[in-house]
Short mmCIF file of C-alpha atoms and ligand atoms in Angstrom, two decimals:
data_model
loop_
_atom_site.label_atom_id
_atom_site.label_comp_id
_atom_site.label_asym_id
_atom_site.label_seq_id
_atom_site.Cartn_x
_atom_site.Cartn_y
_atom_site.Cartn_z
CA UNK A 1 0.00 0.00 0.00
CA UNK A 2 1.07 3.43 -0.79
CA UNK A 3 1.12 6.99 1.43
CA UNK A 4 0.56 10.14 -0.20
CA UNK A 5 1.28 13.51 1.28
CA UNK A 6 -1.24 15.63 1.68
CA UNK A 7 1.05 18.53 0.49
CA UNK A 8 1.71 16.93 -3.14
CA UNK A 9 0.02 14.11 -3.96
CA UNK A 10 2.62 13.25 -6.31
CA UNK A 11 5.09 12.42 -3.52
CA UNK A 12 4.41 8.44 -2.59
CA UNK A 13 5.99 6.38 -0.34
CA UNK A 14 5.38 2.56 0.86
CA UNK A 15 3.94 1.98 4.00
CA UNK A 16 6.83 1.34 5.36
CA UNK A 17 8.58 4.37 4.57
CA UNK A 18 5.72 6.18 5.92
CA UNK A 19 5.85 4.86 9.50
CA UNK A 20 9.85 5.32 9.85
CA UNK A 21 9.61 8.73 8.54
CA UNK A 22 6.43 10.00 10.72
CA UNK A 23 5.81 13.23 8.14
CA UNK A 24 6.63 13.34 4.43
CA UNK A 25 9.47 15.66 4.02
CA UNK A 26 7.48 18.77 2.61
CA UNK A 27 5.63 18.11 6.27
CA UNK A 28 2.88 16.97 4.60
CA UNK A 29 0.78 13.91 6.34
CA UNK A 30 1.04 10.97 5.05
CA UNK A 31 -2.59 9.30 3.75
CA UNK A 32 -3.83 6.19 1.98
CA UNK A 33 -3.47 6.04 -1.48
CA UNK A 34 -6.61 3.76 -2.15
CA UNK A 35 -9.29 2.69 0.89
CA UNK A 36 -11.26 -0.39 -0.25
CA UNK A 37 -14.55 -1.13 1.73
CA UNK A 38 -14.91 -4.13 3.75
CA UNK A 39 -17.11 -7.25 2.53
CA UNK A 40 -20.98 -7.21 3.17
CA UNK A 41 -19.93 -11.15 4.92
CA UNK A 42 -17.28 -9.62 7.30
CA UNK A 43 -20.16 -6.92 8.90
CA UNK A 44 -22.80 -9.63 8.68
CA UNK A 45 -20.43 -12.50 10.98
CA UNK A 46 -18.55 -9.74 12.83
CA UNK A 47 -20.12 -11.07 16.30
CA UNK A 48 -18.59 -14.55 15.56
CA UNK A 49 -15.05 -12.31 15.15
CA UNK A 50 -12.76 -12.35 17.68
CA UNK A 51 -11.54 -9.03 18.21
CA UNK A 52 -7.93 -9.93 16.61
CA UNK A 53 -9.52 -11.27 13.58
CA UNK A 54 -11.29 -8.10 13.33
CA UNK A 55 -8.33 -5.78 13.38
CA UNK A 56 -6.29 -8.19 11.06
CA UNK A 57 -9.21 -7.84 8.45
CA UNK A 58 -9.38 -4.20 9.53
CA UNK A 59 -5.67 -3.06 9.33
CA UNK A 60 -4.52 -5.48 6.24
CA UNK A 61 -5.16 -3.31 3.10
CA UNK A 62 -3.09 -0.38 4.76
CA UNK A 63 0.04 -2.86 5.62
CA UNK A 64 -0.21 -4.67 2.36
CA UNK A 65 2.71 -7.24 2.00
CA UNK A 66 5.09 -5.03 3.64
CA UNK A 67 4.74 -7.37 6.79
CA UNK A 68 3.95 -11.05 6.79
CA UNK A 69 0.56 -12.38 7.42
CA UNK A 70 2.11 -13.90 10.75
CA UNK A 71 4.15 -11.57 11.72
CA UNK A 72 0.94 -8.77 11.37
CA UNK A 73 -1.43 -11.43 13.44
CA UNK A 74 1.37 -11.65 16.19
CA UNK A 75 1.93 -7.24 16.20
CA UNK A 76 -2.00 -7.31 16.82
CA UNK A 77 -2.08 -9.69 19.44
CA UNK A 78 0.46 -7.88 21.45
CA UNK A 79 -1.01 -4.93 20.38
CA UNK A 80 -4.72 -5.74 21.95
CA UNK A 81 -3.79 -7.55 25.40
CA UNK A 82 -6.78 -6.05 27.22
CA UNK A 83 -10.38 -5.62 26.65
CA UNK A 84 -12.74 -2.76 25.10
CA UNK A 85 -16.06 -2.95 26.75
CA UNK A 86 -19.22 -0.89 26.19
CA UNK A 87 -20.64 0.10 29.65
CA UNK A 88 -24.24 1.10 29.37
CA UNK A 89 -24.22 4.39 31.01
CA UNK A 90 -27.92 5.29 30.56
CA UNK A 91 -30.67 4.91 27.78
CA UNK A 92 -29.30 4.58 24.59
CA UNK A 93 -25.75 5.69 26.24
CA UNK A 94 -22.68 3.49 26.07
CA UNK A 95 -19.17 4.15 27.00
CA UNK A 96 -16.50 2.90 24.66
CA UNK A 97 -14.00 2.35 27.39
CA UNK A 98 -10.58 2.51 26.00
CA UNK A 99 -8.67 2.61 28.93
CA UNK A 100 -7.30 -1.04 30.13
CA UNK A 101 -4.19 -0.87 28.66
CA UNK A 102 -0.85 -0.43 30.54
CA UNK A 103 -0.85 3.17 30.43
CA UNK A 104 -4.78 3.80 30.76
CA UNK A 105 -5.13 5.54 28.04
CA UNK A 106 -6.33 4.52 24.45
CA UNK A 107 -3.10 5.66 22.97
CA UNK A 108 -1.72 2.39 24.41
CA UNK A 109 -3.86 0.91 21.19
CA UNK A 110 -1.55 3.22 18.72
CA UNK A 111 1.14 3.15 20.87
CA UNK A 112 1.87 -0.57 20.73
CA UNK A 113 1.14 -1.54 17.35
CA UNK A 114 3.43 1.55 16.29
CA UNK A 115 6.52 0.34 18.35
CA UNK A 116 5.96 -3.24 16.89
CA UNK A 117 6.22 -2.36 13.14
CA UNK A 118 8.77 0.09 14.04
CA UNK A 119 10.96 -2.67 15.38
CA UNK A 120 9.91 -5.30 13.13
CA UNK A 121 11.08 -2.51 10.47
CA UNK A 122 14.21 -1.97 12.11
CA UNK A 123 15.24 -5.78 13.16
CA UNK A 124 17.61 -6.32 9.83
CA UNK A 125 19.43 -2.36 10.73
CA UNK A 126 22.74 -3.35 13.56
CA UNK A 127 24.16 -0.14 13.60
CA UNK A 128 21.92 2.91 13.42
CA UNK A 129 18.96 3.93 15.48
CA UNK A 130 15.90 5.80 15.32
CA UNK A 131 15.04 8.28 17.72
CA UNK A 132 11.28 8.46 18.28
CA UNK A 133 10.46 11.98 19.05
CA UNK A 134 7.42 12.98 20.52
CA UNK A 135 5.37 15.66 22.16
CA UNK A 136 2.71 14.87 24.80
CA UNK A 137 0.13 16.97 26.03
CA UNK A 138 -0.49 14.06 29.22
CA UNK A 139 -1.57 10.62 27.44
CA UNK A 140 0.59 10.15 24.76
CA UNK A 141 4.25 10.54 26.30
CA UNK A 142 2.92 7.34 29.14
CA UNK A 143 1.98 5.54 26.22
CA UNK A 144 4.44 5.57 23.88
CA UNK A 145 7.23 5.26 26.62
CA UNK A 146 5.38 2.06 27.49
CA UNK A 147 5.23 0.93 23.64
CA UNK A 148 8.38 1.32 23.10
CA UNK A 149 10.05 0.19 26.30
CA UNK A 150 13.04 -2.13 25.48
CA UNK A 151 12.47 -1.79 21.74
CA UNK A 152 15.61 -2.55 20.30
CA UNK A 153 17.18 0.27 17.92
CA UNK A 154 15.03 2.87 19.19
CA UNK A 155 15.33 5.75 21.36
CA UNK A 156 12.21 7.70 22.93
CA UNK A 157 12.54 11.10 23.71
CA UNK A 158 9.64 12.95 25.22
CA UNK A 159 8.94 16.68 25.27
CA UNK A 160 6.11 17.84 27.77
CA UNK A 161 4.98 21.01 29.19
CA UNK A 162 6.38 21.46 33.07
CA UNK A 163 3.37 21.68 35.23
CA UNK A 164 0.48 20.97 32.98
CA UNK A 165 -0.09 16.98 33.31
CA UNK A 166 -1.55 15.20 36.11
CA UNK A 167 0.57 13.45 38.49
CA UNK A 168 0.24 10.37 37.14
CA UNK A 169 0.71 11.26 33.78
CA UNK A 170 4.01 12.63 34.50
CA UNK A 171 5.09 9.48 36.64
CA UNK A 172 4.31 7.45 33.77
CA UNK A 173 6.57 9.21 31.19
CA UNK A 174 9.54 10.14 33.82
CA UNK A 175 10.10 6.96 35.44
CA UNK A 176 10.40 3.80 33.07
CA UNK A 177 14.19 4.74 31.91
CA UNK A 178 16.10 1.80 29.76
CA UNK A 179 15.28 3.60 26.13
CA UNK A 180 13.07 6.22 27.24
CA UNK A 181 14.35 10.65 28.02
CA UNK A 182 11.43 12.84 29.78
CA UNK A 183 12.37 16.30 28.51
CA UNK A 184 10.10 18.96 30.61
CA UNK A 185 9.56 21.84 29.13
CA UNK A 186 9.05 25.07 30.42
CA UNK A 187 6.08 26.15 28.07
CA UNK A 188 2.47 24.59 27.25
CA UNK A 189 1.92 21.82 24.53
CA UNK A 190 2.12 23.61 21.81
CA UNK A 191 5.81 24.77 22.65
CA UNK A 192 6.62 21.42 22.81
CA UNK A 193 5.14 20.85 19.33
CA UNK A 194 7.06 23.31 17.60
CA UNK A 195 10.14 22.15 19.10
CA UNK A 196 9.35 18.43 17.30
CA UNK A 197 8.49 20.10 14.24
CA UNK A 198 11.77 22.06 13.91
CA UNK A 199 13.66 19.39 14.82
CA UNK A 200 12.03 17.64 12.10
CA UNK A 201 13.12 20.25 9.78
CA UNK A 202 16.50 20.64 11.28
CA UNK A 203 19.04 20.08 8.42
CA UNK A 204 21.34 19.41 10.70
CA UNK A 205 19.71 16.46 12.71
CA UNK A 206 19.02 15.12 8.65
CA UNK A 207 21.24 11.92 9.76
CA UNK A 208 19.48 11.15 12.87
CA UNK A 209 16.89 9.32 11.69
CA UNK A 210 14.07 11.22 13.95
CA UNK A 211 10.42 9.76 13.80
CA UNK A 212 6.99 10.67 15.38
CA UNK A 213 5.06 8.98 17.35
CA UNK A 214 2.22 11.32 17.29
CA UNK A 215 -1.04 10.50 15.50
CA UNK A 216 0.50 12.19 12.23
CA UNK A 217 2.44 8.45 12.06
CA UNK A 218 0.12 6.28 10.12
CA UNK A 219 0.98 3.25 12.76
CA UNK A 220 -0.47 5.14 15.53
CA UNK A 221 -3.28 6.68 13.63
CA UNK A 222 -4.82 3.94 11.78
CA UNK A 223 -4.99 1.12 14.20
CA UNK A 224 -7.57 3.61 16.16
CA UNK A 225 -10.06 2.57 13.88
CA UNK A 226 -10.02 -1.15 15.45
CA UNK A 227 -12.24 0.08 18.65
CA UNK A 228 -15.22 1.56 16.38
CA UNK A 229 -15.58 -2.24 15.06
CA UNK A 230 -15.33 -3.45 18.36
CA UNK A 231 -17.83 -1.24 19.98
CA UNK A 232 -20.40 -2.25 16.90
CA UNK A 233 -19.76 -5.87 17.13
CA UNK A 234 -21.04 -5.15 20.90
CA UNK A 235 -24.28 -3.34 19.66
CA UNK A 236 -24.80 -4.69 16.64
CA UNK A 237 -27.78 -6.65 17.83
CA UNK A 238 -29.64 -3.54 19.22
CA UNK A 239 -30.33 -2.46 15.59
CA UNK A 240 -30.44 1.19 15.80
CA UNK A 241 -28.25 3.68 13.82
CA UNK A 242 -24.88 4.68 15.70
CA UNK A 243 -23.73 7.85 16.84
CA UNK A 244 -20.02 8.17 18.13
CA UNK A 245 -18.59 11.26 20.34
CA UNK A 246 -14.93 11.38 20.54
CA UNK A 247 -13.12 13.55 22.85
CA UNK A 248 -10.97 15.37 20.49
CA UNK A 249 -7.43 17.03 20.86
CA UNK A 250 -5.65 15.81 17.85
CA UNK A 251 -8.44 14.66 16.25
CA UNK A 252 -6.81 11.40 15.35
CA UNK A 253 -9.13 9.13 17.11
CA UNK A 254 -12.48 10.82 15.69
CA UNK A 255 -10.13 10.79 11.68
CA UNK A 256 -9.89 6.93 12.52
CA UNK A 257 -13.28 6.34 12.89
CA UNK A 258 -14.27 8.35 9.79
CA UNK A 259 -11.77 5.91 8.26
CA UNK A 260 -13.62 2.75 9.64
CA UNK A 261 -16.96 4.17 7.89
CA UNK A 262 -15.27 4.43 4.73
CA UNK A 263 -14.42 0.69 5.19
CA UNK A 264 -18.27 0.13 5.92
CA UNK A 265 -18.97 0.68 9.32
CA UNK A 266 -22.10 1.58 9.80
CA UNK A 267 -21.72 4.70 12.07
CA UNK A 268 -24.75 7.10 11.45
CA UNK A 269 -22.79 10.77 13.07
CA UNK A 270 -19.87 11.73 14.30
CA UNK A 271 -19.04 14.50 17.38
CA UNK A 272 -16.65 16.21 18.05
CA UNK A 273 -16.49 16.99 21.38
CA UNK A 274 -13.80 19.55 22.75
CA UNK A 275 -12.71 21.59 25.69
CA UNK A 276 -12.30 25.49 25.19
CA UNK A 277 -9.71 24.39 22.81
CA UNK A 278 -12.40 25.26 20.28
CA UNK A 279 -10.65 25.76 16.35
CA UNK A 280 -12.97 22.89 14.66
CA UNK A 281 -16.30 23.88 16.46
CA UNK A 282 -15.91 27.53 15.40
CA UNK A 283 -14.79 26.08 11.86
CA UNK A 284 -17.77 24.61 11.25
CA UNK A 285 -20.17 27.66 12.47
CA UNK A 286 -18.13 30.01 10.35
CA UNK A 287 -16.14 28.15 7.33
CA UNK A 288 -12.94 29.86 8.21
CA UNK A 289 -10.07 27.35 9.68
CA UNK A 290 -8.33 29.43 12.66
CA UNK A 291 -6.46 28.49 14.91
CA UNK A 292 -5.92 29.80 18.75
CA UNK A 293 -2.89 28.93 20.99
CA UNK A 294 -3.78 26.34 23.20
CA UNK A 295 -5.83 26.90 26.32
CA UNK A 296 -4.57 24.85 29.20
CA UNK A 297 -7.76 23.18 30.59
CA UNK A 298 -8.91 19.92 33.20
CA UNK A 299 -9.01 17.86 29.87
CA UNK A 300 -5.34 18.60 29.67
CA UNK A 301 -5.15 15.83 26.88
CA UNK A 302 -6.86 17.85 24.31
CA UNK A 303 -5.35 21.20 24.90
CA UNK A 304 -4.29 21.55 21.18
CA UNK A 305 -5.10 25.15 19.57
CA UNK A 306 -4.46 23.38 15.99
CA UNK A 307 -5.10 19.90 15.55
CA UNK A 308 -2.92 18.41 13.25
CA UNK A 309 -4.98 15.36 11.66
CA UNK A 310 -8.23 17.68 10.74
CA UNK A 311 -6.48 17.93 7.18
CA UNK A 312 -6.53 14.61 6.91
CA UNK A 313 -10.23 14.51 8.20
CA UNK A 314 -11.01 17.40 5.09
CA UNK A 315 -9.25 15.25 2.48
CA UNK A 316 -11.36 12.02 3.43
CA UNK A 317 -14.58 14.35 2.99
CA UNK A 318 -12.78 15.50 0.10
CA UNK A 319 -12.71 19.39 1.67
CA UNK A 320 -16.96 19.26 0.67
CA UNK A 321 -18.18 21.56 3.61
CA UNK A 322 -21.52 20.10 2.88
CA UNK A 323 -20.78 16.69 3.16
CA UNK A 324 -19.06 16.87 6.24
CA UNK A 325 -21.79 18.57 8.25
CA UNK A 326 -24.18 15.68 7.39
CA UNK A 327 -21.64 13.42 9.22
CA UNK A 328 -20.08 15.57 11.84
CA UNK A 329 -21.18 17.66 14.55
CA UNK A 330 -18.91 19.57 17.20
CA UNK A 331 -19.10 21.13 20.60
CA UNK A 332 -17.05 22.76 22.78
CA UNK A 333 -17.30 23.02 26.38
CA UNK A 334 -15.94 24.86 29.38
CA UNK A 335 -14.02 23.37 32.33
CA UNK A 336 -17.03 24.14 34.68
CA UNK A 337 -19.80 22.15 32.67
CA UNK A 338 -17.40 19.39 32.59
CA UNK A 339 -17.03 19.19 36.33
CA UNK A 340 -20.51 19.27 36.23
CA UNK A 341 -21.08 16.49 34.12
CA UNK A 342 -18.78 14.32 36.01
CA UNK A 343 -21.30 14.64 39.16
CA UNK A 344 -24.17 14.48 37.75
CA UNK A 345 -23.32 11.19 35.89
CA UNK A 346 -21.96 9.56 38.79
CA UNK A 347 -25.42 11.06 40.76
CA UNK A 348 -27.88 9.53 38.14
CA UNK A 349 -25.70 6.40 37.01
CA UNK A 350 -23.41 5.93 39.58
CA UNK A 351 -20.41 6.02 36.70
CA UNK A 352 -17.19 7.63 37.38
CA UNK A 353 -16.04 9.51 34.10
CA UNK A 354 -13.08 11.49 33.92
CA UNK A 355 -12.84 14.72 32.56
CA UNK A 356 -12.03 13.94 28.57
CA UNK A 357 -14.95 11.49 29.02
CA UNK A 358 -17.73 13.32 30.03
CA UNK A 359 -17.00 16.19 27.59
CA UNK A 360 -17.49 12.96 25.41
CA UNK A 361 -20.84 12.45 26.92
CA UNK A 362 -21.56 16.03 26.60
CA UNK A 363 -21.22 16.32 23.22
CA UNK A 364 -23.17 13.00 22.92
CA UNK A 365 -26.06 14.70 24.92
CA UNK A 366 -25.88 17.72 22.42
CA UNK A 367 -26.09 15.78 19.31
CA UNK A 368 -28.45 13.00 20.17
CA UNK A 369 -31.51 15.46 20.59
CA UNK A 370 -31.35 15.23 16.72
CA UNK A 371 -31.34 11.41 16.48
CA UNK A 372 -34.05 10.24 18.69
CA UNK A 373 -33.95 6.42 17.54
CA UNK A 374 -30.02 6.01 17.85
CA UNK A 375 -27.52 4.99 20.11
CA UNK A 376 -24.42 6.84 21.43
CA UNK A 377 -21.57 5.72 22.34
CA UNK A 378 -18.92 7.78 23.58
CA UNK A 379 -15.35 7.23 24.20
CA UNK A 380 -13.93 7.13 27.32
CA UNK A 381 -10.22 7.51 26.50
CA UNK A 382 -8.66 7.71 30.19
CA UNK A 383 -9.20 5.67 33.42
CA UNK A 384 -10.40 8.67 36.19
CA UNK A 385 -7.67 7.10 38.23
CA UNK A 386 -5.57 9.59 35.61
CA UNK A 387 -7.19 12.59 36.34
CA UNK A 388 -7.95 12.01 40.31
CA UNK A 389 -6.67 15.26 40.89
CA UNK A 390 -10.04 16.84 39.71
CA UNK A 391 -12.26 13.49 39.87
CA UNK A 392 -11.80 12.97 43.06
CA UNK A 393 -12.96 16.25 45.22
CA UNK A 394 -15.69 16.72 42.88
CA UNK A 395 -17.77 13.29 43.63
CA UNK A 396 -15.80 12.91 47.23
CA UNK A 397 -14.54 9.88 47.27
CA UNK A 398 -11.19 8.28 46.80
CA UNK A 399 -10.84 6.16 43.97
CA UNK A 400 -8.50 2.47 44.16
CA UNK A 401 -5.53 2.70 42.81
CA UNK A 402 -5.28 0.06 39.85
CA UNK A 403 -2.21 -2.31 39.37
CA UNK A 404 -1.07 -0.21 36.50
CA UNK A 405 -0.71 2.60 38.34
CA UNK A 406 0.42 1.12 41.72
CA UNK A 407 3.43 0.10 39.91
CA UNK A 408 4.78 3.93 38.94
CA UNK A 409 4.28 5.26 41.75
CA UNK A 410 6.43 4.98 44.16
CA UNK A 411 9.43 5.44 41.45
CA UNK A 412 11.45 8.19 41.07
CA UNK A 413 11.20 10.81 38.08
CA UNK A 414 13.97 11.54 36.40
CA UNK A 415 13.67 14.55 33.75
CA UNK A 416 15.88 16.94 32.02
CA UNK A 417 14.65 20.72 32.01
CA UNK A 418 14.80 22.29 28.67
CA UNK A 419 13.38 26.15 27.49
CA UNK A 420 14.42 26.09 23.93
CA UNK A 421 14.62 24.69 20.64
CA UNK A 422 18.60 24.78 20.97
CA UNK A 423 19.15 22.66 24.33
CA UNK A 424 16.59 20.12 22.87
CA UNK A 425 19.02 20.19 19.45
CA UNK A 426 22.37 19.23 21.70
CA UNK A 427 20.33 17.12 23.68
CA UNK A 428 19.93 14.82 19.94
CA UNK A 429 23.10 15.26 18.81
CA UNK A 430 24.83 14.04 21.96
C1 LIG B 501 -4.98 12.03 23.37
C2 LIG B 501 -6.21 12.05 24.16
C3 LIG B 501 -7.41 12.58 23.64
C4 LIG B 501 -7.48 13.22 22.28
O1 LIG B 501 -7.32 12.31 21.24
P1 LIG B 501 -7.00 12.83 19.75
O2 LIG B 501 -6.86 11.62 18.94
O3 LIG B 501 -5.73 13.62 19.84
O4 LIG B 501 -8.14 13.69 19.35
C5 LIG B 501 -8.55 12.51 24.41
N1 LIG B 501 -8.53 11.98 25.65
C6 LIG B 501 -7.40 11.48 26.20
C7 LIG B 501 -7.45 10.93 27.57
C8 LIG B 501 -6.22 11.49 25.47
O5 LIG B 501 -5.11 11.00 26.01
#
């Protein structure tokens, strides 16, 4: 399968390519050159799937032959080592929970199956390395650490903003060591960002072989499209048209499951659902794309002023406005009515969401006042455990502390302090 940037159509590059270089080089992302629809049979027997024959069917198309049939089925079976159940919250309400995985988060999803093509990629290449670079506005930096923990031939470095992830979070990306650097940075997410991006562009870090591990990699961005077909198989029986709400940041999860309709899936609407981080919701009121420097918020996750994968989420609607608001719908909503979703959905359903969730729910709320007969599901993409800081003194109580999380911390972090693009520059070149 080929990748073509979405800055020149004419540049193409395998699949391959495309995951070890992260961007193209005229920092275009990298998309699909063809996207064939799944068979009528595999929708009709998906509830006699199991949920690694579902991603193998799912994912196979955008790998090609560029990794054995074997070697793909073993990737995905490391990749999913934890389940993705659909809680019923309330009528007609699921949550998607994404959050099992060793980090909590649903990058771990991404995360994993990235690292394993990376280092199947890599396993032939003795004596250079890549250097996975990556900025992390909380979720991401935990996950990809994890991922890539003890990869051979590749070195993580992390860039995230000093101050502005939870506790947690930061434990998770500053205390695993072995192939993994925490670089805190005194900034917000979007500093960290730009420091990626020029080091991306750096001529002089050409021979370093730097990759991203963001959702602008095609191996983190397209196996997100594996829990939409999980959540249907779950529903399927109920019979009633879908309607997804995605907590959105980089808008990489809500791009995958546009994707997985394109394959077939049989999702009815998409939401959008944001924080005051609000670029795409005033986008589609107004037409005009501008972006806002990030807003730090409680949904710290998806504090991104200009989401990078929306282009790719125009170029699958094929930049038709109209077409896109049949399908998509987006809200954006403060930090206050968040904390006041969390409550009341614990008070009428006794569920603990955490703060990226229940803007999921809110924009679920919002949109499903137009589709009386359908069911949403929305994505809950952390455990609260993540975000106790806030959960926990708004529904009073003290939440357990999972085994995940029990096992970071009581380790030390260890991070470097950086301000600017130059100390992160020697940092690479040492
Ligand atoms: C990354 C993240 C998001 C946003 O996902 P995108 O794919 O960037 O839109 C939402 N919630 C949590 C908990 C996250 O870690």
């Amino acid at each position: 399968m080929n990748y073509f940037s979405l800055n020149n159509k004419n540049h193409k590059v395998s699949f391959k390519e495309a995951v070890i270089q992260g961007l193209a080089p005229d920092r275009g992302l990298y998309f699909p050159e063809t996207i064939s629809p799944l068979s009528s049979d595999f929708f009709e027997n998906i509830t006699s799937l199991s949920n690694e024959e579902i991603a193998f069917e799912v994912i196979r198309q955008f790998v090609g032959e560029e990794i054995s049939e074997n070697v793909l089925k073993q990737i995905i079976s490391e990749t999913l080592c934890f389940d993705f159940p659909c809680v019923p919250i309330e009528n007609n309400i699921y949550s998607l929970e994404l959050f099992h995985g060793p980090t909590m988060a649903f990058k771990d999803v991404g995360a994993r199956f990235m690292s394993r093509c990376l280092a199947y990629f890599n396993k032939d290449n003795h004596n250079s390395k890549n250097i996975v670079l990556v900025a992390t506005s909380g979720d991401t930096g935990g996950a990809v650490a994890s991922g890539f923990l003890g990869v051979k031939g590749v070195e993580v470095v992390i860039l995230y903003p000093s101050g502005k992830v939870s506790d947690i979070q930061e434990r998770q990306l500053t205390t695993l060591g072995q192939n993994s650097t925490a670089l805190e940075v005194e900034g917000f997410f979007d500093d960290c960002q730009d420091m990626v991006k020029k080091a991306f562009l750096d001529e002089s870090l050409a021979d370093k072989n730097l990759t991203s591990a963001n959702s602008i990699n095609i191996a983190r961005w397209l196996p997100q499209m594996f829990y939409f077909f999980f959540a249907y198989k779950q529903l399927k029986s109920e019979n009633k048209p879908l309607v997804f709400s995605c907590p959105s940041g980089n808008f990489g999860n809500i791009c995958a499951g546009i994707l997985a309709k394109k394959l077939g899936l049989p999702i009815e609407h998409f939401v959008a659902s944001t924080n005051a981080n609000d670029t795409v919701p005033r986008f589609l009121e107004t037409g005009k794309y501008e972006p806002n420097p990030s807003i730090a918020t409680i949904s710290n996750a998806m504090d991104v002023g200009n989401p990078s994968n929306f282009v790719r989420i125009q170029e699958l609607y094929k930049y038709d406005l109209a077409e896109f608001n049949k399908d998509f719908s987006s809200y954006s909503f403060s930090d206050e009515a968040t904390k006041t979703a969390i409550k009341s959905i614990y008070e009428n359903s006794g569920y603990i969401a955490e703060p990226h969730g229940a803007i999921g729910f809110l924009g679920l709320k919002s949109e499903l006042q137009k589709h009386s007969n359908s069911i949403g599901v929305f994505l809950e993409t952390a455990h609260p455990i993540k975000f106790l800081d806030t959960v926990e003194p708004i529904l009073q109580l003290t939440l357990p502390i999972p085994k995940q999380i029990e096992s970071v911390l009581n380790k030390e972090k260890v991070s470097t302090k950086i301000k600017t693009y130059e100390e992160l520059k020697e940092f690479i070149l040492k």
